[in-house]
Short mmCIF file of C-alpha atoms and ligand atoms in Angstrom, two decimals:
data_model
loop_
_atom_site.label_atom_id
_atom_site.label_comp_id
_atom_site.label_asym_id
_atom_site.label_seq_id
_atom_site.Cartn_x
_atom_site.Cartn_y
_atom_site.Cartn_z
CA UNK A 1 -24.97 -1.96 7.64
CA UNK A 2 -24.13 0.50 4.88
CA UNK A 3 -20.42 0.91 4.22
CA UNK A 4 -18.67 3.62 2.19
CA UNK A 5 -15.21 2.89 0.74
CA UNK A 6 -13.15 5.93 -0.26
CA UNK A 7 -10.83 5.47 -3.27
CA UNK A 8 -10.85 4.11 -6.80
CA UNK A 9 -8.00 1.65 -7.29
CA UNK A 10 -7.26 -2.05 -7.05
CA UNK A 11 -6.91 -1.83 -3.27
CA UNK A 12 -10.41 -0.42 -2.99
CA UNK A 13 -11.81 -3.12 -5.30
CA UNK A 14 -10.25 -5.74 -3.02
CA UNK A 15 -11.73 -4.02 0.05
CA UNK A 16 -15.20 -3.84 -1.52
CA UNK A 17 -14.95 -7.49 -2.65
CA UNK A 18 -14.02 -8.58 0.89
CA UNK A 19 -16.69 -6.42 2.56
CA UNK A 20 -19.38 -7.92 0.33
CA UNK A 21 -18.64 -11.31 1.90
CA UNK A 22 -19.62 -10.10 5.37
CA UNK A 23 -23.12 -10.94 6.59
CA UNK A 24 -23.05 -7.60 8.47
CA UNK A 25 -22.88 -5.63 5.24
CA UNK A 26 -26.09 -4.81 3.43
CA UNK A 27 -24.84 -2.22 0.96
CA UNK A 28 -21.45 -0.94 -0.16
CA UNK A 29 -20.93 2.52 -1.63
CA UNK A 30 -17.69 3.71 -3.17
CA UNK A 31 -16.29 7.18 -3.91
CA UNK A 32 -15.42 7.13 -6.72
CA UNK A 33 -14.76 3.49 -7.67
CA UNK A 34 -14.05 1.93 -11.07
CA UNK A 35 -15.77 -0.47 -13.49
CA UNK A 36 -15.03 -3.53 -11.34
CA UNK A 37 -16.20 -1.90 -8.13
CA UNK A 38 -19.39 -0.72 -9.89
CA UNK A 39 -20.46 -4.37 -10.20
CA UNK A 40 -20.42 -4.75 -6.41
CA UNK A 41 -21.11 -1.29 -5.03
CA UNK A 42 -22.97 1.91 -5.68
CA UNK A 43 -20.33 4.27 -7.07
CA UNK A 44 -20.60 8.01 -6.52
CA UNK A 45 -18.46 10.53 -8.35
CA UNK A 46 -16.81 12.27 -5.38
CA UNK A 47 -13.05 12.71 -5.27
CA UNK A 48 -11.28 10.90 -2.41
CA UNK A 49 -9.82 14.22 -1.25
CA UNK A 50 -13.10 16.16 -1.26
CA UNK A 51 -13.76 15.73 2.46
CA UNK A 52 -16.77 18.11 2.75
CA UNK A 53 -18.62 16.27 -0.04
CA UNK A 54 -17.77 12.89 1.50
CA UNK A 55 -19.15 14.04 4.86
CA UNK A 56 -22.36 15.29 3.20
CA UNK A 57 -22.74 12.04 1.29
CA UNK A 58 -22.21 9.88 4.39
CA UNK A 59 -24.81 11.95 6.25
CA UNK A 60 -27.35 11.96 3.43
CA UNK A 61 -27.01 8.23 2.73
CA UNK A 62 -26.91 7.28 6.43
CA UNK A 63 -23.61 5.45 5.98
CA UNK A 64 -22.81 3.37 9.07
CA UNK A 65 -19.08 2.98 8.44
CA UNK A 66 -16.54 4.65 6.14
CA UNK A 67 -13.26 2.97 5.20
CA UNK A 68 -10.51 5.08 3.63
CA UNK A 69 -8.14 3.62 1.02
CA UNK A 70 -5.55 6.28 0.06
CA UNK A 71 -3.24 8.31 2.30
CA UNK A 72 -4.06 11.81 1.07
CA UNK A 73 -7.48 12.15 2.75
CA UNK A 74 -6.11 10.58 5.96
CA UNK A 75 -3.22 13.07 5.99
CA UNK A 76 -5.71 15.87 5.36
CA UNK A 77 -7.78 14.88 8.42
CA UNK A 78 -10.78 13.02 7.01
CA UNK A 79 -11.03 10.95 10.20
CA UNK A 80 -11.01 14.02 12.45
CA UNK A 81 -13.75 15.63 10.34
CA UNK A 82 -16.00 12.54 10.24
CA UNK A 83 -15.61 12.02 13.98
CA UNK A 84 -16.45 15.66 14.65
CA UNK A 85 -19.73 15.05 12.80
CA UNK A 86 -20.39 11.86 14.75
CA UNK A 87 -19.77 9.66 11.71
CA UNK A 88 -18.09 6.27 12.13
CA UNK A 89 -14.84 5.95 10.17
CA UNK A 90 -11.86 3.59 10.05
CA UNK A 91 -8.33 4.97 9.87
CA UNK A 92 -5.82 7.10 11.78
CA UNK A 93 -6.54 10.75 12.49
CA UNK A 94 -4.43 13.54 11.03
CA UNK A 95 -1.82 13.54 13.81
CA UNK A 96 -1.41 9.77 13.68
CA UNK A 97 -1.28 9.75 9.86
CA UNK A 98 1.88 11.85 10.08
CA UNK A 99 3.72 8.57 10.46
CA UNK A 100 3.36 8.45 6.65
CA UNK A 101 2.83 12.10 5.70
CA UNK A 102 6.01 13.27 7.44
CA UNK A 103 9.01 11.02 6.97
CA UNK A 104 10.94 13.43 9.23
CA UNK A 105 8.43 12.79 12.04
CA UNK A 106 8.53 9.04 11.41
CA UNK A 107 12.33 8.82 11.45
CA UNK A 108 12.63 10.92 14.61
CA UNK A 109 10.03 8.73 16.31
CA UNK A 110 11.93 5.57 15.35
CA UNK A 111 15.22 7.05 16.60
CA UNK A 112 13.70 8.28 19.87
CA UNK A 113 12.23 4.86 20.67
CA UNK A 114 15.18 2.79 19.41
CA UNK A 115 13.23 1.06 16.63
CA UNK A 116 15.52 -0.39 13.91
CA UNK A 117 15.76 1.83 10.81
CA UNK A 118 18.46 3.28 8.52
CA UNK A 119 20.76 5.98 9.98
CA UNK A 120 19.65 9.41 8.80
CA UNK A 121 19.94 13.19 8.87
CA UNK A 122 17.13 15.71 8.28
CA UNK A 123 17.63 19.01 6.43
CA UNK A 124 15.49 22.09 5.82
CA UNK A 125 18.22 23.85 3.87
CA UNK A 126 19.47 22.80 0.43
CA UNK A 127 23.06 24.00 0.87
CA UNK A 128 23.46 22.09 4.14
CA UNK A 129 21.99 18.99 2.51
CA UNK A 130 24.32 19.32 -0.49
CA UNK A 131 27.33 19.74 1.78
CA UNK A 132 26.30 16.61 3.66
CA UNK A 133 25.75 14.37 0.62
CA UNK A 134 29.07 15.52 -0.93
CA UNK A 135 31.00 14.59 2.22
CA UNK A 136 28.98 11.48 3.02
CA UNK A 137 29.39 9.67 -0.30
CA UNK A 138 27.19 7.04 -1.96
CA UNK A 139 25.13 4.93 -2.05
CA UNK A 140 22.62 7.00 -0.12
CA UNK A 141 18.86 7.54 -0.20
CA UNK A 142 17.35 11.04 -0.47
CA UNK A 143 13.67 11.41 0.49
CA UNK A 144 11.19 14.25 0.37
CA UNK A 145 9.63 14.27 3.84
CA UNK A 146 6.05 14.87 2.70
CA UNK A 147 3.66 12.88 0.54
CA UNK A 148 4.85 12.41 -3.04
CA UNK A 149 2.63 9.62 -4.42
CA UNK A 150 5.37 7.05 -3.79
CA UNK A 151 7.90 8.95 -5.93
CA UNK A 152 9.65 11.03 -3.28
CA UNK A 153 12.35 8.50 -2.30
CA UNK A 154 15.40 8.47 -4.56
CA UNK A 155 18.03 5.77 -4.22
CA UNK A 156 21.35 7.35 -5.30
CA UNK A 157 24.25 5.20 -6.47
CA UNK A 158 26.70 8.12 -6.79
CA UNK A 159 27.33 11.50 -5.18
CA UNK A 160 26.25 13.15 -8.46
CA UNK A 161 22.88 11.39 -8.25
CA UNK A 162 22.50 12.45 -4.63
CA UNK A 163 23.27 16.07 -5.51
CA UNK A 164 20.73 15.89 -8.31
CA UNK A 165 18.14 14.35 -5.95
CA UNK A 166 18.59 17.15 -3.40
CA UNK A 167 18.28 19.73 -6.18
CA UNK A 168 15.17 18.11 -7.60
CA UNK A 169 13.44 18.03 -4.23
CA UNK A 170 14.65 21.25 -2.55
CA UNK A 171 15.58 23.61 -5.38
CA UNK A 172 13.44 22.59 -8.36
CA UNK A 173 10.73 21.65 -5.84
CA UNK A 174 9.40 18.77 -7.93
CA UNK A 175 7.22 17.65 -5.02
CA UNK A 176 6.17 21.14 -3.93
CA UNK A 177 6.02 21.75 -0.18
CA UNK A 178 6.50 17.99 0.42
CA UNK A 179 10.17 18.81 -0.21
CA UNK A 180 10.48 21.53 2.45
CA UNK A 181 12.28 18.95 4.57
CA UNK A 182 14.40 16.08 3.30
CA UNK A 183 15.64 12.94 4.93
CA UNK A 184 19.04 11.68 3.76
CA UNK A 185 19.52 8.11 4.88
CA UNK A 186 21.86 5.18 4.85
CA UNK A 187 21.36 2.75 1.97
CA UNK A 188 20.16 -0.63 3.23
CA UNK A 189 20.72 -3.85 1.34
CA UNK A 190 18.37 -6.83 1.45
CA UNK A 191 14.98 -8.13 0.45
CA UNK A 192 11.95 -5.88 0.97
CA UNK A 193 8.70 -6.94 2.58
CA UNK A 194 5.44 -5.33 3.66
CA UNK A 195 3.80 -6.11 6.98
CA UNK A 196 0.32 -4.68 7.56
CA UNK A 197 -1.36 -4.90 10.94
CA UNK A 198 -4.63 -3.79 12.46
CA UNK A 199 -4.25 -1.80 15.64
CA UNK A 200 -6.65 0.03 17.95
CA UNK A 201 -3.82 2.00 19.53
CA UNK A 202 -2.88 -0.80 21.93
CA UNK A 203 -3.57 -4.29 20.61
CA UNK A 204 -1.90 -5.41 17.38
CA UNK A 205 -3.30 -8.08 15.04
CA UNK A 206 -1.13 -8.75 11.99
CA UNK A 207 -2.17 -9.73 8.50
CA UNK A 208 0.09 -12.08 6.55
CA UNK A 209 3.29 -10.48 5.21
CA UNK A 210 3.51 -9.69 1.49
CA UNK A 211 5.92 -8.40 -1.12
CA UNK A 212 5.40 -5.63 -3.65
CA UNK A 213 7.27 -5.28 -6.99
CA UNK A 214 7.94 -1.56 -7.46
CA UNK A 215 10.18 -1.33 -10.57
CA UNK A 216 8.32 -1.49 -13.86
CA UNK A 217 10.35 -4.24 -15.56
CA UNK A 218 11.36 -7.82 -14.78
CA UNK A 219 14.27 -8.42 -12.40
CA UNK A 220 13.50 -5.13 -10.65
CA UNK A 221 14.76 -2.94 -13.47
CA UNK A 222 13.42 0.37 -14.80
CA UNK A 223 11.74 3.23 -12.96
CA UNK A 224 9.59 2.73 -9.85
CA UNK A 225 5.81 2.45 -10.18
CA UNK A 226 2.93 2.30 -7.74
CA UNK A 227 3.55 -1.48 -7.70
CA UNK A 228 3.50 -4.03 -10.54
CA UNK A 229 2.37 -6.99 -8.49
CA UNK A 230 2.42 -8.64 -5.10
CA UNK A 231 2.38 -11.99 -3.44
CA UNK A 232 1.46 -13.31 -0.03
CA UNK A 233 2.79 -14.80 2.26
CA UNK A 234 6.59 -14.28 2.12
CA UNK A 235 8.83 -17.36 2.22
CA UNK A 236 11.76 -15.14 3.33
CA UNK A 237 9.86 -14.43 6.57
CA UNK A 238 9.64 -17.52 8.76
CA UNK A 239 7.69 -17.62 12.02
CA UNK A 240 10.63 -16.50 14.14
CA UNK A 241 11.40 -13.53 11.89
CA UNK A 242 7.73 -12.56 11.77
CA UNK A 243 7.58 -12.57 15.55
CA UNK A 244 10.74 -10.47 15.70
CA UNK A 245 9.17 -7.93 13.32
CA UNK A 246 6.00 -7.72 15.39
CA UNK A 247 7.75 -7.60 18.77
CA UNK A 248 10.74 -5.35 17.98
CA UNK A 249 9.25 -3.07 15.31
CA UNK A 250 5.45 -2.99 15.12
CA UNK A 251 4.44 -3.16 18.79
CA UNK A 252 7.10 -0.63 19.89
CA UNK A 253 5.90 1.74 17.13
CA UNK A 254 2.27 1.48 18.25
CA UNK A 255 3.38 2.11 21.85
CA UNK A 256 5.58 5.02 20.71
CA UNK A 257 2.66 6.67 18.92
CA UNK A 258 0.55 6.35 22.08
CA UNK A 259 3.51 7.71 24.09
CA UNK A 260 3.62 10.76 21.84
CA UNK A 261 -0.08 11.45 22.40
CA UNK A 262 -0.93 10.27 18.89
CA UNK A 263 -2.68 6.95 19.48
CA UNK A 264 -2.79 5.10 16.17
CA UNK A 265 -6.00 3.39 15.04
CA UNK A 266 -6.39 1.66 11.71
CA UNK A 267 -4.07 -0.28 9.46
CA UNK A 268 -0.39 0.35 10.05
CA UNK A 269 1.79 -0.76 7.16
CA UNK A 270 5.52 -1.21 7.65
CA UNK A 271 7.76 -1.23 4.58
CA UNK A 272 10.74 -3.26 5.76
CA UNK A 273 14.21 -4.16 4.55
CA UNK A 274 15.32 -7.62 5.69
CA UNK A 275 19.02 -6.88 6.22
CA UNK A 276 21.75 -9.21 7.49
CA UNK A 277 21.52 -7.29 10.79
CA UNK A 278 17.79 -7.97 10.99
CA UNK A 279 14.61 -6.27 9.79
CA UNK A 280 14.66 -2.46 9.57
CA UNK A 281 11.92 0.07 8.78
CA UNK A 282 12.14 1.79 5.38
CA UNK A 283 8.89 3.65 5.87
CA UNK A 284 5.48 3.47 7.47
CA UNK A 285 2.21 3.92 5.61
CA UNK A 286 -1.02 4.85 7.38
CA UNK A 287 -3.31 2.61 5.29
CA UNK A 288 -3.68 -0.63 3.35
CA UNK A 289 -0.97 -1.15 0.68
CA UNK A 290 -1.67 -1.22 -3.03
CA UNK A 291 -1.19 -3.82 -4.56
CA UNK A 292 -0.42 -5.77 -1.35
CA UNK A 293 -4.07 -5.69 -0.26
CA UNK A 294 -5.08 -7.50 -3.46
CA UNK A 295 -2.80 -10.40 -2.44
CA UNK A 296 -3.50 -10.33 1.32
CA UNK A 297 -7.30 -10.04 1.56
CA UNK A 298 -8.11 -13.10 -0.62
CA UNK A 299 -6.26 -15.21 1.98
CA UNK A 300 -8.01 -13.65 4.98
CA UNK A 301 -10.68 -15.91 6.47
CA UNK A 302 -11.90 -13.48 9.13
CA UNK A 303 -14.74 -11.03 8.65
CA UNK A 304 -13.16 -7.66 7.81
CA UNK A 305 -16.07 -5.67 9.24
CA UNK A 306 -15.80 -7.40 12.61
CA UNK A 307 -12.09 -6.55 12.79
CA UNK A 308 -12.66 -2.95 11.75
CA UNK A 309 -15.45 -2.50 14.30
CA UNK A 310 -13.19 -3.92 17.00
CA UNK A 311 -10.47 -1.42 16.04
CA UNK A 312 -12.85 1.54 16.15
CA UNK A 313 -14.32 0.44 19.50
CA UNK A 314 -10.91 -0.22 21.05
CA UNK A 315 -11.49 -3.94 21.64
CA UNK A 316 -9.21 -5.44 19.03
CA UNK A 317 -7.81 -7.86 21.61
CA UNK A 318 -11.17 -9.70 21.32
CA UNK A 319 -10.97 -10.02 17.53
CA UNK A 320 -9.30 -12.69 15.45
CA UNK A 321 -7.41 -12.17 12.20
CA UNK A 322 -7.14 -15.62 10.61
CA UNK A 323 -5.80 -16.47 7.19
CA UNK A 324 -5.71 -19.58 5.07
CA UNK A 325 -2.44 -21.38 4.50
CA UNK A 326 -2.67 -21.00 0.74
CA UNK A 327 -0.66 -18.63 -1.48
CA UNK A 328 -1.82 -15.63 -3.47
CA UNK A 329 -0.20 -13.88 -6.45
CA UNK A 330 -1.41 -10.61 -8.02
CA UNK A 331 -0.05 -9.53 -11.43
CA UNK A 332 -0.68 -5.91 -12.40
CA UNK A 333 -1.50 -5.23 -16.06
CA UNK A 334 -0.58 -1.65 -16.97
CA UNK A 335 -1.19 0.80 -19.81
CA UNK A 336 1.51 1.23 -22.48
CA UNK A 337 3.95 3.91 -21.31
CA UNK A 338 3.14 3.60 -17.59
CA UNK A 339 4.71 4.83 -15.25
CA UNK A 340 5.33 7.60 -17.80
CA UNK A 341 2.70 9.04 -20.12
CA UNK A 342 -0.03 6.70 -21.35
CA UNK A 343 -3.29 6.83 -23.25
CA UNK A 344 -6.69 5.92 -21.82
CA UNK A 345 -9.79 4.46 -23.42
CA UNK A 346 -8.30 1.22 -24.84
CA UNK A 347 -10.87 -1.57 -25.06
CA UNK A 348 -10.15 -4.46 -22.66
CA UNK A 349 -11.15 -7.99 -23.65
CA UNK A 350 -10.98 -11.36 -21.92
CA UNK A 351 -11.66 -10.39 -18.30
CA UNK A 352 -14.64 -12.76 -18.08
CA UNK A 353 -12.58 -15.59 -19.58
CA UNK A 354 -9.90 -14.96 -16.97
CA UNK A 355 -12.44 -14.88 -14.15
CA UNK A 356 -13.91 -18.18 -15.32
CA UNK A 357 -10.77 -19.91 -14.08
CA UNK A 358 -10.98 -21.43 -10.61
CA UNK A 359 -9.39 -19.38 -7.84
CA UNK A 360 -8.92 -16.30 -10.02
CA UNK A 361 -10.15 -12.80 -9.14
CA UNK A 362 -9.58 -9.85 -11.44
CA UNK A 363 -9.36 -6.66 -9.37
CA UNK A 364 -9.89 -3.51 -11.40
CA UNK A 365 -7.76 -0.38 -10.90
CA UNK A 366 -7.88 2.09 -13.81
CA UNK A 367 -10.98 0.89 -15.69
CA UNK A 368 -14.23 2.46 -16.86
CA UNK A 369 -17.19 1.52 -19.03
CA UNK A 370 -17.60 3.60 -22.19
CA UNK A 371 -20.38 2.97 -24.68
CA UNK A 372 -20.98 -0.40 -23.07
CA UNK A 373 -17.36 -1.51 -23.35
CA UNK A 374 -14.77 -2.02 -20.65
CA UNK A 375 -11.88 0.40 -21.30
CA UNK A 376 -8.62 1.45 -19.67
CA UNK A 377 -8.82 4.55 -17.50
CA UNK A 378 -5.48 4.73 -15.65
CA UNK A 379 -1.85 3.61 -15.53
CA UNK A 380 -2.40 0.45 -13.56
CA UNK A 381 -5.44 -1.17 -15.14
CA UNK A 382 -6.04 -4.62 -13.59
CA UNK A 383 -4.66 -6.72 -10.73
CA UNK A 384 -5.04 -10.29 -11.94
CA UNK A 385 -5.02 -12.37 -8.78
CA UNK A 386 -4.88 -16.12 -8.24
CA UNK A 387 -4.89 -18.41 -5.24
CA UNK A 388 -3.14 -21.75 -5.06
CA UNK A 389 -2.09 -24.37 -2.56
CA UNK A 390 1.51 -23.36 -3.26
CA UNK A 391 3.34 -20.59 -5.11
CA UNK A 392 3.84 -22.71 -8.22
CA UNK A 393 0.13 -23.24 -8.77
CA UNK A 394 -0.85 -19.69 -7.76
CA UNK A 395 1.71 -18.17 -10.13
CA UNK A 396 0.78 -20.46 -13.01
CA UNK A 397 -2.90 -19.69 -12.55
CA UNK A 398 -2.32 -15.93 -12.35
CA UNK A 399 -0.38 -15.96 -15.63
CA UNK A 400 -2.94 -18.28 -17.29
CA UNK A 401 -5.54 -15.65 -16.43
CA UNK A 402 -3.32 -12.79 -17.65
CA UNK A 403 -2.86 -14.58 -21.00
CA UNK A 404 -6.62 -14.41 -21.61
CA UNK A 405 -6.78 -10.62 -21.24
CA UNK A 406 -5.78 -8.12 -23.90
CA UNK A 407 -5.73 -4.38 -24.50
CA UNK A 408 -3.70 -2.31 -26.89
CA UNK A 409 -0.26 -1.39 -25.46
CA UNK A 410 -0.64 -3.47 -22.28
CA UNK A 411 2.42 -4.56 -20.35
CA UNK A 412 3.07 -6.51 -17.18
CA UNK A 413 5.95 -8.13 -15.36
CA UNK A 414 6.50 -11.78 -16.09
CA UNK A 415 8.35 -12.51 -12.85
CA UNK A 416 5.81 -11.77 -10.12
CA UNK A 417 6.27 -14.46 -7.49
CA UNK A 418 9.62 -15.61 -8.87
CA UNK A 419 11.45 -14.36 -5.77
CA UNK A 420 9.24 -16.59 -3.64
CA UNK A 421 9.78 -19.56 -5.98
CA UNK A 422 13.54 -18.99 -5.90
CA UNK A 423 13.55 -18.82 -2.12
CA UNK A 424 11.71 -22.16 -2.11
CA UNK A 425 14.20 -23.62 -4.61
CA UNK A 426 11.55 -23.85 -7.34
CA UNK A 427 12.89 -21.31 -9.87
P1 LIG B 1 9.96 4.68 0.73
O1 LIG B 1 9.14 5.73 0.04
O2 LIG B 1 10.71 5.20 1.89
O3 LIG B 1 9.23 3.41 0.99
O4 LIG B 1 11.01 4.21 -0.39
C1 LIG B 1 10.61 3.73 -1.65
C2 LIG B 1 11.55 2.65 -2.09
O5 LIG B 1 12.90 3.15 -2.09
C3 LIG B 1 11.58 1.46 -1.14
O6 LIG B 1 10.57 0.55 -1.45
C4 LIG B 1 12.98 0.91 -1.40
O7 LIG B 1 13.00 0.14 -2.59
C5 LIG B 1 13.80 2.14 -1.64
N1 LIG B 1 14.43 2.59 -0.37
C6 LIG B 1 13.92 3.47 0.52
N2 LIG B 1 14.76 3.64 1.55
C7 LIG B 1 15.83 2.87 1.33
C8 LIG B 1 17.04 2.62 2.04
N3 LIG B 1 17.34 3.22 3.18
N4 LIG B 1 17.91 1.73 1.50
C9 LIG B 1 17.64 1.12 0.31
N5 LIG B 1 16.52 1.32 -0.40
C10 LIG B 1 15.62 2.18 0.10
N1 LIG B 2 2.71 -0.86 -2.29
C1 LIG B 2 3.20 0.36 -1.79
C2 LIG B 2 2.20 1.22 -1.18
O1 LIG B 2 1.04 0.88 -1.02
O2 LIG B 2 2.58 2.32 -0.78
#
C-alpha cells in the first residue's frame, strides 16, 4: 500500500522509518518531510495544515492510508475532511481531538468521570482569574486552554508570576484566541511520564511508557522546549503502576469520550505526574509524542500498519502491540539559541559516522539538503537514538553517536536517561 505521513519532524521520521519495515507498505510519501525522511520517502512540499492540498494530493496519488503527526491538522478536522472524501486516515476527528485542543474540555471531562487530575478552575474573564490567583496563592499552574505549541502552560512559583501568566495569556493575548479560556490548576509534585496507547474507541493497546525532557538545560533547568530527549521504558513505572494507569486513567478516558458522543480513534497520549497519591493526568495529546515516538517505536516489534488498520476498522482487540525488552535513549541535538532565536543553514557533519555504530538511528527533525550538503533547518535538528540491553549501554551508545556529530552552535543535554539510571541505582 501507499502511505502518506503528514508532518516534518523527528516524530515523523520515526514513523516513516517504522512504516518502511512493514511488508504491507510499498511506498511512503511525506508532507513535507526533512532530509532524513527524504532518504526513505517521497517528500512533497505541502504544509501539514493545508488540508485541501493534502486531500488533493492523497486523491491524485491514490494514497491508501494517511497518518497524521502533529496536533494542528487534527484539531482543524483533517480526519473529518479525509473521511468525507472517502480517504482512509488514522487519527481522531475534530471533536475527539478537543481532548488536546481544549484543555477546558479535557479537564471538565476528567472531573465529570472522576479520572485523577489536578484540582482546577476555568475562567473566561481576566479580572475573575486575577482575583482567584491572588487569593489562591502559589505554586499554581496557569494554562491557555487552546493549542499553544507546547508553550501555553506556565508553572508559577509565586502569586506575582501567576498574575503575570494570566496577563500574558488573557490581556496581552500572547497565544491569541487559544487564551480566550484559561485553566488555573493545582501544582502537582512528582516525576513525569508519557503513556501512549492505540485505541479504536473501545479497545486499548498500550505502547511502552516513556519520559520526555522538556527544559533546555541539564537537571531540568532553563526554559521549556519541544523536548530535548526521551527514553523508554520508564523504571519508575513498574507493572502494577502501569496497570493502574491503564485501568484507572486511560480506559476510563476512552469510555468517557465514547460516553460524550466523541468516540476516540487513534493514538491517545497521556502526560502524567506520578504523585505520592498516585498517577494523575497533566494533559492529553491527540497524537504521537515528539520526541517520545523516537524512543518508543524502535522498541516496538509489531507491525505498525497492522495496528493502525485494526484501529481504523474497529478491531483493535484482535491486534497485538509487542515490544522488545531492551532500552532506548534519544538525545536531541538543537541549534544554538533554541528554544529562543536561532540561525539555520549550518553544515552538519558526522551523521554517517554516528549511524555506523551498532544499534544507533539518527532521526532528523530540522534538517535540509542545500547545495549537496546536510544543513540545519530548525530548532531541534537531530534525535540521536540508541538501543541497548540496559540503560547504561543505550545511554553510552547514544552519547558516543552524538560525539561524532558536529554543527556550529549545536547544543544538547548531557543527562538524557540519567533519571532512569538513578532510579536503577546506576548514577
Ligand atoms: P501541559 O501543557 O499541560 O502538558 O504542561 C506542560 C508542562 O508543565 C508539563 O510537562 C509539566 O512539566 C508542567 N505542568 C503542567 N501542569 C502541571 C501541574 N498541575 N503541576 C505541575 N507541573 C505541571
Ligand atoms: N513530548 C511532548 C509532546 O509531544 O507534546
